[in-house]
């Protein structure tokens, strides 16, 4: 099974230090929807693992988050693709959950859902927590320069991290 796991904010859609708090604020990055659709049409299963501490912080509710994800699925479907499982961590930094990145709980949940091993599966993110979560379960850490990627690139990267301009470039590589 060709499985690719994506972070959401800063990889699929624009991110903001003020959080993405509404459907109107959820704006796909250039080429991101097409990248997911291209991969899906080529037989890849594309899943998402996203921290959403804004829920715990009360910035938005679950219905709003689900509206964003319904819009994401709709946009991918309009380009002939299908988005796989979306897993989110609703907790805050002090909740001590197992799912908030850099903990790998969401990656493990995705692997269990599809009954596949995580070793070598690419996890594409824009933050250090994404890369560390990948390393924790032997996924391949992949950094994109969108979202917080340039800030992340300015720091030391986990061994083996691959770097791409954006999600479109990741798709181009995987489909080449
Ligand atoms: O990149 P993913 O995992 O899809 O989602 C990140 C968001 O949940 C938010 O995560 C927050 O971090 P804290 O949760 O406050 O540490 C901040 O970085 C926000 O700018 C960002 O929008
Ligand atoms: Mg992100
Ligand atoms: Zn959590």
Short mmCIF file of C-alpha atoms and ligand atoms in Angstrom, two decimals:
data_model
loop_
_atom_site.label_atom_id
_atom_site.label_comp_id
_atom_site.label_asym_id
_atom_site.label_seq_id
_atom_site.Cartn_x
_atom_site.Cartn_y
_atom_site.Cartn_z
CA UNK A 1 0.00 0.00 0.00
CA UNK A 2 1.32 3.43 -0.99
CA UNK A 3 0.55 5.51 2.12
CA UNK A 4 1.49 9.17 2.57
CA UNK A 5 0.68 11.06 5.75
CA UNK A 6 0.36 14.84 5.77
CA UNK A 7 0.31 17.50 8.44
CA UNK A 8 -2.50 19.97 7.73
CA UNK A 9 -1.77 23.58 8.66
CA UNK A 10 1.18 24.90 6.71
CA UNK A 11 1.23 21.90 4.36
CA UNK A 12 -2.27 21.65 2.86
CA UNK A 13 -3.56 25.08 3.83
CA UNK A 14 -2.12 28.41 4.91
CA UNK A 15 -1.28 28.52 8.60
CA UNK A 16 -1.47 31.44 11.02
CA UNK A 17 0.12 32.13 14.37
CA UNK A 18 -3.42 33.15 15.33
CA UNK A 19 -4.69 29.65 14.45
CA UNK A 20 -7.09 28.75 11.65
CA UNK A 21 -10.32 29.46 13.48
CA UNK A 22 -13.03 29.40 10.80
CA UNK A 23 -13.91 27.91 7.43
CA UNK A 24 -13.22 31.31 5.89
CA UNK A 25 -9.70 31.26 7.32
CA UNK A 26 -9.06 27.80 5.91
CA UNK A 27 -7.39 28.55 2.55
CA UNK A 28 -5.59 25.83 0.57
CA UNK A 29 -1.98 26.48 -0.36
CA UNK A 30 -1.26 26.77 -4.09
CA UNK A 31 -1.05 23.33 -5.69
CA UNK A 32 -1.85 21.44 -2.52
CA UNK A 33 -5.31 20.17 -3.47
CA UNK A 34 -4.08 19.19 -6.92
CA UNK A 35 -1.13 17.37 -5.33
CA UNK A 36 -3.40 15.28 -3.13
CA UNK A 37 -5.70 14.53 -6.08
CA UNK A 38 -2.78 13.56 -8.32
CA UNK A 39 -1.39 11.19 -5.71
CA UNK A 40 -4.81 9.69 -5.02
CA UNK A 41 -5.49 9.13 -8.73
CA UNK A 42 -2.12 7.38 -8.94
CA UNK A 43 -3.12 4.93 -6.22
CA UNK A 44 -1.68 6.62 -3.17
CA UNK A 45 -3.62 6.69 0.10
CA UNK A 46 -3.23 10.17 1.58
CA UNK A 47 -4.01 10.59 5.27
CA UNK A 48 -3.77 13.59 7.59
CA UNK A 49 -2.48 13.96 11.15
CA UNK A 50 -3.12 17.40 12.61
CA UNK A 51 -2.74 19.07 15.99
CA UNK A 52 -5.82 21.15 16.73
CA UNK A 53 -5.17 22.67 20.15
CA UNK A 54 -7.46 25.51 19.13
CA UNK A 55 -10.29 23.19 20.16
CA UNK A 56 -8.95 22.90 23.70
CA UNK A 57 -8.26 26.62 23.73
CA UNK A 58 -11.86 27.37 22.74
CA UNK A 59 -10.93 29.22 19.54
CA UNK A 60 -13.32 27.10 17.44
CA UNK A 61 -15.52 24.04 17.88
CA UNK A 62 -15.56 20.55 16.41
CA UNK A 63 -18.30 21.44 13.93
CA UNK A 64 -16.07 24.17 12.50
CA UNK A 65 -13.12 21.80 12.23
CA UNK A 66 -15.29 19.22 10.51
CA UNK A 67 -16.56 21.86 8.06
CA UNK A 68 -12.94 22.60 7.12
CA UNK A 69 -12.29 18.91 6.53
CA UNK A 70 -15.51 18.49 4.53
CA UNK A 71 -14.35 21.38 2.31
CA UNK A 72 -10.94 19.73 1.93
CA UNK A 73 -12.51 16.42 0.92
CA UNK A 74 -14.86 18.20 -1.52
CA UNK A 75 -12.02 20.08 -3.22
CA UNK A 76 -9.97 16.90 -3.64
CA UNK A 77 -13.01 15.02 -4.99
CA UNK A 78 -13.69 17.80 -7.52
CA UNK A 79 -10.24 16.99 -8.97
CA UNK A 80 -10.96 13.28 -9.14
CA UNK A 81 -9.14 12.29 -5.99
CA UNK A 82 -10.15 10.93 -2.60
CA UNK A 83 -8.65 11.95 0.72
CA UNK A 84 -8.11 9.21 3.29
CA UNK A 85 -8.35 9.27 7.06
CA UNK A 86 -8.01 12.60 8.86
CA UNK A 87 -6.93 12.28 12.50
CA UNK A 88 -6.77 15.31 14.76
CA UNK A 89 -5.49 15.89 18.30
CA UNK A 90 -8.03 18.09 20.11
CA UNK A 91 -5.92 18.51 23.20
CA UNK A 92 -3.87 21.34 24.61
CA UNK A 93 -0.11 21.29 25.24
CA UNK A 94 -0.60 20.56 28.97
CA UNK A 95 -3.12 17.73 28.58
CA UNK A 96 -0.47 15.02 28.40
CA UNK A 97 -2.22 13.13 25.62
CA UNK A 98 -0.54 10.51 23.45
CA UNK A 99 -1.78 12.01 20.20
CA UNK A 100 -0.38 15.56 20.18
CA UNK A 101 2.67 15.82 17.95
CA UNK A 102 5.59 15.39 18.52
CA UNK A 103 4.07 12.31 20.11
CA UNK A 104 3.32 9.75 17.39
CA UNK A 105 -0.14 8.64 18.50
CA UNK A 106 -1.92 9.97 15.40
CA UNK A 107 0.57 8.32 13.07
CA UNK A 108 0.09 5.05 14.92
CA UNK A 109 -3.70 5.42 14.69
CA UNK A 110 -3.46 5.91 10.93
CA UNK A 111 -1.23 2.85 10.55
CA UNK A 112 -3.63 0.77 12.63
CA UNK A 113 -6.60 2.00 10.57
CA UNK A 114 -4.96 0.80 7.35
CA UNK A 115 -3.25 -2.21 8.99
CA UNK A 116 0.14 -1.25 7.56
CA UNK A 117 3.55 -0.70 9.19
CA UNK A 118 4.80 2.86 9.58
CA UNK A 119 8.47 2.13 8.82
CA UNK A 120 9.59 4.34 5.97
CA UNK A 121 6.17 5.95 5.44
CA UNK A 122 6.66 9.60 4.50
CA UNK A 123 5.17 12.11 6.94
CA UNK A 124 5.12 15.60 5.46
CA UNK A 125 5.09 18.54 7.85
CA UNK A 126 6.15 22.13 8.37
CA UNK A 127 7.09 22.05 12.08
CA UNK A 128 9.71 20.35 14.23
CA UNK A 129 6.95 18.48 16.05
CA UNK A 130 5.95 16.85 12.79
CA UNK A 131 9.48 15.72 12.05
CA UNK A 132 10.02 14.45 15.59
CA UNK A 133 6.74 12.52 15.51
CA UNK A 134 7.89 10.90 12.29
CA UNK A 135 11.24 9.90 13.76
CA UNK A 136 9.53 8.45 16.84
CA UNK A 137 7.87 5.74 14.75
CA UNK A 138 10.50 5.32 12.01
CA UNK A 139 8.53 7.27 9.42
CA UNK A 140 10.50 9.31 6.91
CA UNK A 141 10.45 12.96 8.09
CA UNK A 142 9.71 15.30 5.20
CA UNK A 143 9.78 19.07 5.59
CA UNK A 144 8.07 21.53 3.26
CA UNK A 145 9.05 25.19 3.24
CA UNK A 146 5.46 26.42 3.35
CA UNK A 147 3.73 27.40 6.60
CA UNK A 148 6.32 27.34 9.38
CA UNK A 149 8.73 25.36 7.23
CA UNK A 150 11.26 28.14 6.71
CA UNK A 151 11.42 28.69 10.50
CA UNK A 152 11.85 24.94 11.01
CA UNK A 153 14.57 24.83 8.36
CA UNK A 154 16.54 27.42 10.33
CA UNK A 155 16.93 24.87 13.15
CA UNK A 156 18.68 21.50 13.24
CA UNK A 157 16.64 18.86 11.39
CA UNK A 158 16.25 15.22 12.46
CA UNK A 159 18.56 12.83 10.65
CA UNK A 160 17.19 11.74 7.30
CA UNK A 161 14.81 14.66 6.86
CA UNK A 162 13.96 15.35 3.22
CA UNK A 163 13.19 18.96 2.26
CA UNK A 164 10.87 20.13 -0.51
CA UNK A 165 9.52 23.54 -1.51
CA UNK A 166 5.89 22.52 -1.03
CA UNK A 167 3.42 19.65 -1.22
CA UNK A 168 3.26 19.92 -5.01
CA UNK A 169 7.00 19.23 -5.14
CA UNK A 170 6.55 16.21 -2.86
CA UNK A 171 3.89 14.86 -5.22
CA UNK A 172 6.07 15.55 -8.26
CA UNK A 173 8.86 13.54 -6.65
CA UNK A 174 6.68 10.60 -5.64
CA UNK A 175 5.00 10.48 -9.05
CA UNK A 176 8.19 10.82 -11.08
O1 LIG B 1 0.19 21.99 11.64
P1 LIG B 1 -0.98 21.25 12.27
O2 LIG B 1 -0.54 20.17 13.25
O3 LIG B 1 -1.95 20.73 11.20
O4 LIG B 1 -1.84 22.35 13.12
C1 LIG B 1 -1.18 23.41 13.80
C2 LIG B 1 -2.28 24.22 14.45
O5 LIG B 1 -3.01 23.42 15.34
C3 LIG B 1 -1.75 25.37 15.27
O6 LIG B 1 -0.76 24.86 16.18
C4 LIG B 1 -0.35 25.86 17.10
O7 LIG B 1 0.62 25.27 17.98
P2 LIG B 1 0.18 24.87 19.49
O8 LIG B 1 -0.81 23.72 19.36
O9 LIG B 1 -0.42 26.09 20.14
O10 LIG B 1 1.50 24.41 20.15
C5 LIG B 1 0.28 27.06 16.38
O11 LIG B 1 1.47 26.63 15.75
C6 LIG B 1 -0.68 27.60 15.32
O12 LIG B 1 -0.03 28.58 14.55
C7 LIG B 1 -1.17 26.49 14.43
O13 LIG B 1 -2.20 26.99 13.56
MG1 LIG B 2 1.68 22.36 10.44
ZN1 LIG B 3 -4.16 14.65 21.76
#
